Short mmCIF file of C-alpha atoms in Angstrom, two decimals:
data_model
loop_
_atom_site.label_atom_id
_atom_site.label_comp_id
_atom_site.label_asym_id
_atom_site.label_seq_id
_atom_site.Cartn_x
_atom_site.Cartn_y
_atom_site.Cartn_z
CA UNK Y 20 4.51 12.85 13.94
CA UNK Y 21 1.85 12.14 11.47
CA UNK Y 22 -1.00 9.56 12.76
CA UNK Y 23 -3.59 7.46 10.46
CA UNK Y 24 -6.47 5.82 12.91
CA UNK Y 25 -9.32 4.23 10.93
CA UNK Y 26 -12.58 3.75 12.88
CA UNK Y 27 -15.73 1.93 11.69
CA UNK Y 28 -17.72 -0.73 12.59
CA UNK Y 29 -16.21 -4.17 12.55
CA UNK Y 30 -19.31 -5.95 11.32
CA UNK Y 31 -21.32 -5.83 8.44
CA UNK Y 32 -23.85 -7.96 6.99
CA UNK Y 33 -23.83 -8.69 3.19
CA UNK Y 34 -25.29 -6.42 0.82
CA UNK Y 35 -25.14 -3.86 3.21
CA UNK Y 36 -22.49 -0.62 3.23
CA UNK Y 37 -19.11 -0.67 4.72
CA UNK Y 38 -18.35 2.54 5.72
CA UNK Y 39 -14.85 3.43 7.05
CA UNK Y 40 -13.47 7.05 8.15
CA UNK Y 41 -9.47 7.91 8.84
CA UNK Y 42 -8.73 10.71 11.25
CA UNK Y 43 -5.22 12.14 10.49
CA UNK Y 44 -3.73 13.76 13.40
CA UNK Y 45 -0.50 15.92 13.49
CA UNK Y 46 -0.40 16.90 9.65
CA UNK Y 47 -2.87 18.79 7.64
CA UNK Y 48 -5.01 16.70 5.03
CA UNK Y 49 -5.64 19.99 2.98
CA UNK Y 50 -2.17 19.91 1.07
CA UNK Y 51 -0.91 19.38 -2.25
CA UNK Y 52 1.47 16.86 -1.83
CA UNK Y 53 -0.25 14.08 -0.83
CA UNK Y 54 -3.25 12.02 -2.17
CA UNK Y 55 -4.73 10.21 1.09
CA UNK Y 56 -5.91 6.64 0.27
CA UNK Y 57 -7.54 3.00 1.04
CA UNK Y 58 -6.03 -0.23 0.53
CA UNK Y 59 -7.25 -3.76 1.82
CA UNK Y 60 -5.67 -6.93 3.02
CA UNK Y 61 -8.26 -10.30 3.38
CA UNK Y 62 -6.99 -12.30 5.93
CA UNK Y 63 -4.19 -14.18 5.18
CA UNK Y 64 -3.70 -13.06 1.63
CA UNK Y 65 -2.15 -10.07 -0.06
CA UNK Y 66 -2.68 -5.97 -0.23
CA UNK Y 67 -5.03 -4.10 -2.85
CA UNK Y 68 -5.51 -0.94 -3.53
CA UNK Y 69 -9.13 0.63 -3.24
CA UNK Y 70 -8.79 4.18 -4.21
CA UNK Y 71 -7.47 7.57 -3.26
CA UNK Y 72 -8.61 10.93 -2.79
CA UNK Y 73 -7.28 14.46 -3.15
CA UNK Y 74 -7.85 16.85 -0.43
CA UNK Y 75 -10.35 19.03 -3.32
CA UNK Y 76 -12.18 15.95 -3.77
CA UNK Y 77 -10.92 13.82 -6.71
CA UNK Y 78 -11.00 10.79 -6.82
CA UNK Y 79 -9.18 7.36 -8.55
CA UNK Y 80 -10.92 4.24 -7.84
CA UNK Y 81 -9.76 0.49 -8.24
CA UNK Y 82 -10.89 -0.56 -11.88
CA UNK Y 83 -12.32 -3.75 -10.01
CA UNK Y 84 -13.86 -1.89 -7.16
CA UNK Y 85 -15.20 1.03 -9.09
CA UNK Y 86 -18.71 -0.03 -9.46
CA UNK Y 87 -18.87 0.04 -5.59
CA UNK Y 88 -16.73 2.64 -4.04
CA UNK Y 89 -17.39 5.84 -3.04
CA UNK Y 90 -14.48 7.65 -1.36
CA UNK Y 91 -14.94 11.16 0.51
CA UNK Y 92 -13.19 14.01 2.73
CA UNK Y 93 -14.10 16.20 5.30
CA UNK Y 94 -11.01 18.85 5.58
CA UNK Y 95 -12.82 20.76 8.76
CA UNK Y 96 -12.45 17.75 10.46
CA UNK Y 97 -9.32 16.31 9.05
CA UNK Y 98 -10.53 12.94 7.84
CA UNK Y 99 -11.46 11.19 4.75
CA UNK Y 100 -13.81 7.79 4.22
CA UNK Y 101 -14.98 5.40 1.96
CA UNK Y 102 -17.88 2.94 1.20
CA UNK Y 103 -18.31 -0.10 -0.21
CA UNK Y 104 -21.53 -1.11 -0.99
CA UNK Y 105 -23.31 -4.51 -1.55
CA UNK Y 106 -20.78 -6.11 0.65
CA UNK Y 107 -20.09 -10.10 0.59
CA UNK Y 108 -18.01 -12.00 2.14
CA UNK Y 109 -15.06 -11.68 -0.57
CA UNK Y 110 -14.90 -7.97 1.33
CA UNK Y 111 -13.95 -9.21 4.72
CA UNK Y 112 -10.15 -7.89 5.59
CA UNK Y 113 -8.02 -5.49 7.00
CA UNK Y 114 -8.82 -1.86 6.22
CA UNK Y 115 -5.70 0.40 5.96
CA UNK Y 116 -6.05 4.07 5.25
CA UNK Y 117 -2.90 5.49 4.10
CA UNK Y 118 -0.77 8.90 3.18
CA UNK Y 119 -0.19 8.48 -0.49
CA UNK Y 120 2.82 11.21 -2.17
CA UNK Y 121 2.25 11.44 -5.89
CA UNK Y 122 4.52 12.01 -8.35
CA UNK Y 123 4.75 12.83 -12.75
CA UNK Y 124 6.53 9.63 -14.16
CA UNK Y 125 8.43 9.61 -17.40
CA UNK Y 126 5.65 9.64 -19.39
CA UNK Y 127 3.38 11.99 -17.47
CA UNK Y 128 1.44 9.73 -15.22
CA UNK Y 129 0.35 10.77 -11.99
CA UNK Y 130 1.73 7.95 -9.81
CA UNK Y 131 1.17 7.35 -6.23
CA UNK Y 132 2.47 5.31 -3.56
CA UNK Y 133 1.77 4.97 0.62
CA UNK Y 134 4.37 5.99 2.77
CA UNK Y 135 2.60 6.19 6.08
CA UNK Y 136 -0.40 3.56 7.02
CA UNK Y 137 -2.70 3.44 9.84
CA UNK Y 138 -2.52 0.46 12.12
CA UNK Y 139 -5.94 -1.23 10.23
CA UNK Y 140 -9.18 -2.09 10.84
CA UNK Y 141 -10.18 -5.25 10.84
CA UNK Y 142 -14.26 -5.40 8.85
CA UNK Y 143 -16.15 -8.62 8.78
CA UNK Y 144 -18.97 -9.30 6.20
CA UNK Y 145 -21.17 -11.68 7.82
CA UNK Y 146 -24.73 -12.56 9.03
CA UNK T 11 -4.98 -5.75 -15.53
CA UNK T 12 -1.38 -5.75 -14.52
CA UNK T 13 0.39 -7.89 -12.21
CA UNK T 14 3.80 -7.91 -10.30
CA UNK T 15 5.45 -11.44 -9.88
CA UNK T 16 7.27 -12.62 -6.58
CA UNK T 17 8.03 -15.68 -5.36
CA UNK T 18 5.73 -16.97 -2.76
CA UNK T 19 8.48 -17.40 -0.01
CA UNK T 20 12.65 -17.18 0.51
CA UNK T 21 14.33 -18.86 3.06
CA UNK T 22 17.98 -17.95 4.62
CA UNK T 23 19.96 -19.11 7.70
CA UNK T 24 20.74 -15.81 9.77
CA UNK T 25 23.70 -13.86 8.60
CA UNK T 26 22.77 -14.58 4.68
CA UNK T 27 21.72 -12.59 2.37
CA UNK T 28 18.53 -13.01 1.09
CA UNK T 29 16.98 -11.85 -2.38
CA UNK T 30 13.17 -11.26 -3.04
CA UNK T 31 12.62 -10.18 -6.53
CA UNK T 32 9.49 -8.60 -8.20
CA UNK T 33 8.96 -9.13 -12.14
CA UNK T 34 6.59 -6.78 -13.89
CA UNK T 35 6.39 -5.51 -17.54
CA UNK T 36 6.55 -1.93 -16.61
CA UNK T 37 9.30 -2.04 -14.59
CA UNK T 38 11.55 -0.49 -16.79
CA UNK T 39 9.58 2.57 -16.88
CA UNK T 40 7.88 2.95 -13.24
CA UNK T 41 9.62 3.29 -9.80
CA UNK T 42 9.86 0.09 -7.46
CA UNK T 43 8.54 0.40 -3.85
CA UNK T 44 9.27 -2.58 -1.35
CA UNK T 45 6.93 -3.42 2.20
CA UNK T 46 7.87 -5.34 4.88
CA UNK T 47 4.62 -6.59 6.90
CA UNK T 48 5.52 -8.21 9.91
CA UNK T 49 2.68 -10.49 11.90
CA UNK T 50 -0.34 -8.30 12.91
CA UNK T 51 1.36 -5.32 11.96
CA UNK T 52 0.82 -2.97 9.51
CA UNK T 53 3.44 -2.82 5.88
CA UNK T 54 6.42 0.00 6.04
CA UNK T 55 7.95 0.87 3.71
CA UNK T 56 12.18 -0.27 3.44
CA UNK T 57 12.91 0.67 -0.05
CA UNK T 58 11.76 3.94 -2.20
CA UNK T 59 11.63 4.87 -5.67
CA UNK T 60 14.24 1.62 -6.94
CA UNK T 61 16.97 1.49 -4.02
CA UNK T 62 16.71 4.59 -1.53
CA UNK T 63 16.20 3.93 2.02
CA UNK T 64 13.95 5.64 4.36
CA UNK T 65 15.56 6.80 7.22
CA UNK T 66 16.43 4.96 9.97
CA UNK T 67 15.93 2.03 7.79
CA UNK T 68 19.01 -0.64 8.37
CA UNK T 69 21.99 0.13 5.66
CA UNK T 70 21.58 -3.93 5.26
CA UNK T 71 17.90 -3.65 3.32
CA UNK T 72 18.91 -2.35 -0.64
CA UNK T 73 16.79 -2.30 -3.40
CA UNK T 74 17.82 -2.51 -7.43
CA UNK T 75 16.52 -3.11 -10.77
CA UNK T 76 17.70 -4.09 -14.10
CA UNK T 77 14.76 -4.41 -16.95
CA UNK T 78 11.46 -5.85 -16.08
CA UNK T 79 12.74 -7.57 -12.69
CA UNK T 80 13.47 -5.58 -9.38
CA UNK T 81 15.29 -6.99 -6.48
CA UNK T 82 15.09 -6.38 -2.77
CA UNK T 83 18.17 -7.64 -1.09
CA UNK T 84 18.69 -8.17 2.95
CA UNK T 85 22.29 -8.27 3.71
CA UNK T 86 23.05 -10.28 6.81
CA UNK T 87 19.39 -11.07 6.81
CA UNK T 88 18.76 -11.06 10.96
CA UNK T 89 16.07 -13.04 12.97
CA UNK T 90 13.78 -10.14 13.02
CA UNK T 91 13.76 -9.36 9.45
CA UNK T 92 11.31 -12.36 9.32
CA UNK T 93 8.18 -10.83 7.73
CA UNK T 94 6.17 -10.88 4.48
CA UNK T 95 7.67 -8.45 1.67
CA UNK T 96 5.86 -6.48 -1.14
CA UNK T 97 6.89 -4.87 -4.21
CA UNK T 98 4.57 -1.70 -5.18
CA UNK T 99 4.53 -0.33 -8.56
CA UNK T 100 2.11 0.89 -11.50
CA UNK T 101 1.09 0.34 -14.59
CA UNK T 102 2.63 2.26 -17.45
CA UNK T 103 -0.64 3.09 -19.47
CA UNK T 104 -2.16 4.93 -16.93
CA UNK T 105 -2.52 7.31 -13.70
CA UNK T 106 -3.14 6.58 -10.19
CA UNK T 107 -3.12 2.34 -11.20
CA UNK T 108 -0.65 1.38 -8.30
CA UNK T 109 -0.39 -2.67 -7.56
CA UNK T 110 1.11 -4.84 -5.02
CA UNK T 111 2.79 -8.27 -5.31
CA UNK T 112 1.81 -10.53 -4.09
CA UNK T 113 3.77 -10.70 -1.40
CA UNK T 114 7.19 -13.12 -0.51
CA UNK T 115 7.27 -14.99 2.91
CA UNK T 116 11.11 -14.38 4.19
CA UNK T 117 12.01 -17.00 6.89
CA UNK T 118 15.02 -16.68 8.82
CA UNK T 119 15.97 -19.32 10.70
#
């Protein structure tokens, strides 16, 4: 059954670089029918989407996270990872790394939505 | 940017049926996914593409949509169907642009 563990430290000071990875286990990452993506939840408040990644390497970032993100993936070791740079506080929240199918909508969008999330990471921007 | 609309929470006595909708102008023209996100946990998904159910997901959770407003509806809402719900969906001018609700509190009690 297919597994999504994120790993990272739980602590980072601001300005610094958040750096997340997500190991998937029991499904290859180097497939065409998934994109494999980041989404965030600050405590108590609502999910966002961060990005996603394609197991050749393209990317599709947040419009309002753009400026900061840099996604990646490793398919020898089965894993993909973002950063977030110049962290503040505003970036403190649960990290989810999820399996994203994509599809061609109506009008020839490629649309995307998680169907299988890892249990979360909890990151902390803070002094 | 675009946004999806719910109502910040719904409450029902157990055995109701409970409604959480989800307005956005795309609607019409994207597919509707729904999350439930129970305490500490993290969101799975209980409705697909509009109103399919993944499986093993209770016959009671159905999803529907008529213009610009989708609607999740628990049918004989139980105790542990208490949870926040999300509607997923995208914006119609554009790829990969996904968005979440934000999010309906469903008490049960």
């Amino acid at each position: 059954q297919l597994q999504l563990q994120e790993s990272g430290p739980g602590l980072v000071k601001p300005s610094e670089t958040l750096s997340l990875t997500c190991n998937v286990s029991a499904a290859s990452i180097s497939t065409s029918s998934f994109y494999w993506g980041w989404i965030r939840q600050p405590p108590g408040k609502g999910l966002e989407c961060i990005g996603s990644i394609f197991y050749t390497g393209s990317t599709h970032y947040n419009p309002s996270l753009k400026s900061r993100v840099t996604m990646s993936v490793d398919t020898s070791k089965n894993q993909f990872s973002v950063k977030l740079r110049s962290v503040t506080a505003a970036d403190t929240a649960v990290y989810y790394c999820a399996r994203l199918p994509w599809h061609y909508d109506a009008s020839g969008y490629q649309t995307t939505w998680p169907d299988t999330w890892g249990r979360g990471t909890l990151v902390t921007v803070s002094s | 940017s675009y946004e999806l609309t719910q109502p910040p929470s719904v409450s029902v006595s157990p055995g109701q049926t409970a409604k959480i909708t989800c307005s956005g102008d795309a609607l019409p023209k994207k597919f509707v996914y729904w999350y439930q996100q129970k305490s500490g946990l993290a969101p799975v998904v209980v409705i697909f593409e509009d109103g399919k159910r993944p499986s093993g997901m209770p016959e009671r959770f159905s999803g529907s949509k008529s213009g610009t407003v989708a609607t999740l509806t628990i049918s004989g809402a139980q105790v542990e169907d208490e949870a926040d719900y999300y509607c997923y969906s995208s914006d119609s001018t554009s790829s990969h642009s996904g968005v979440f609700g934000g999010g309906t509190k469903l008490t049960v009690l």
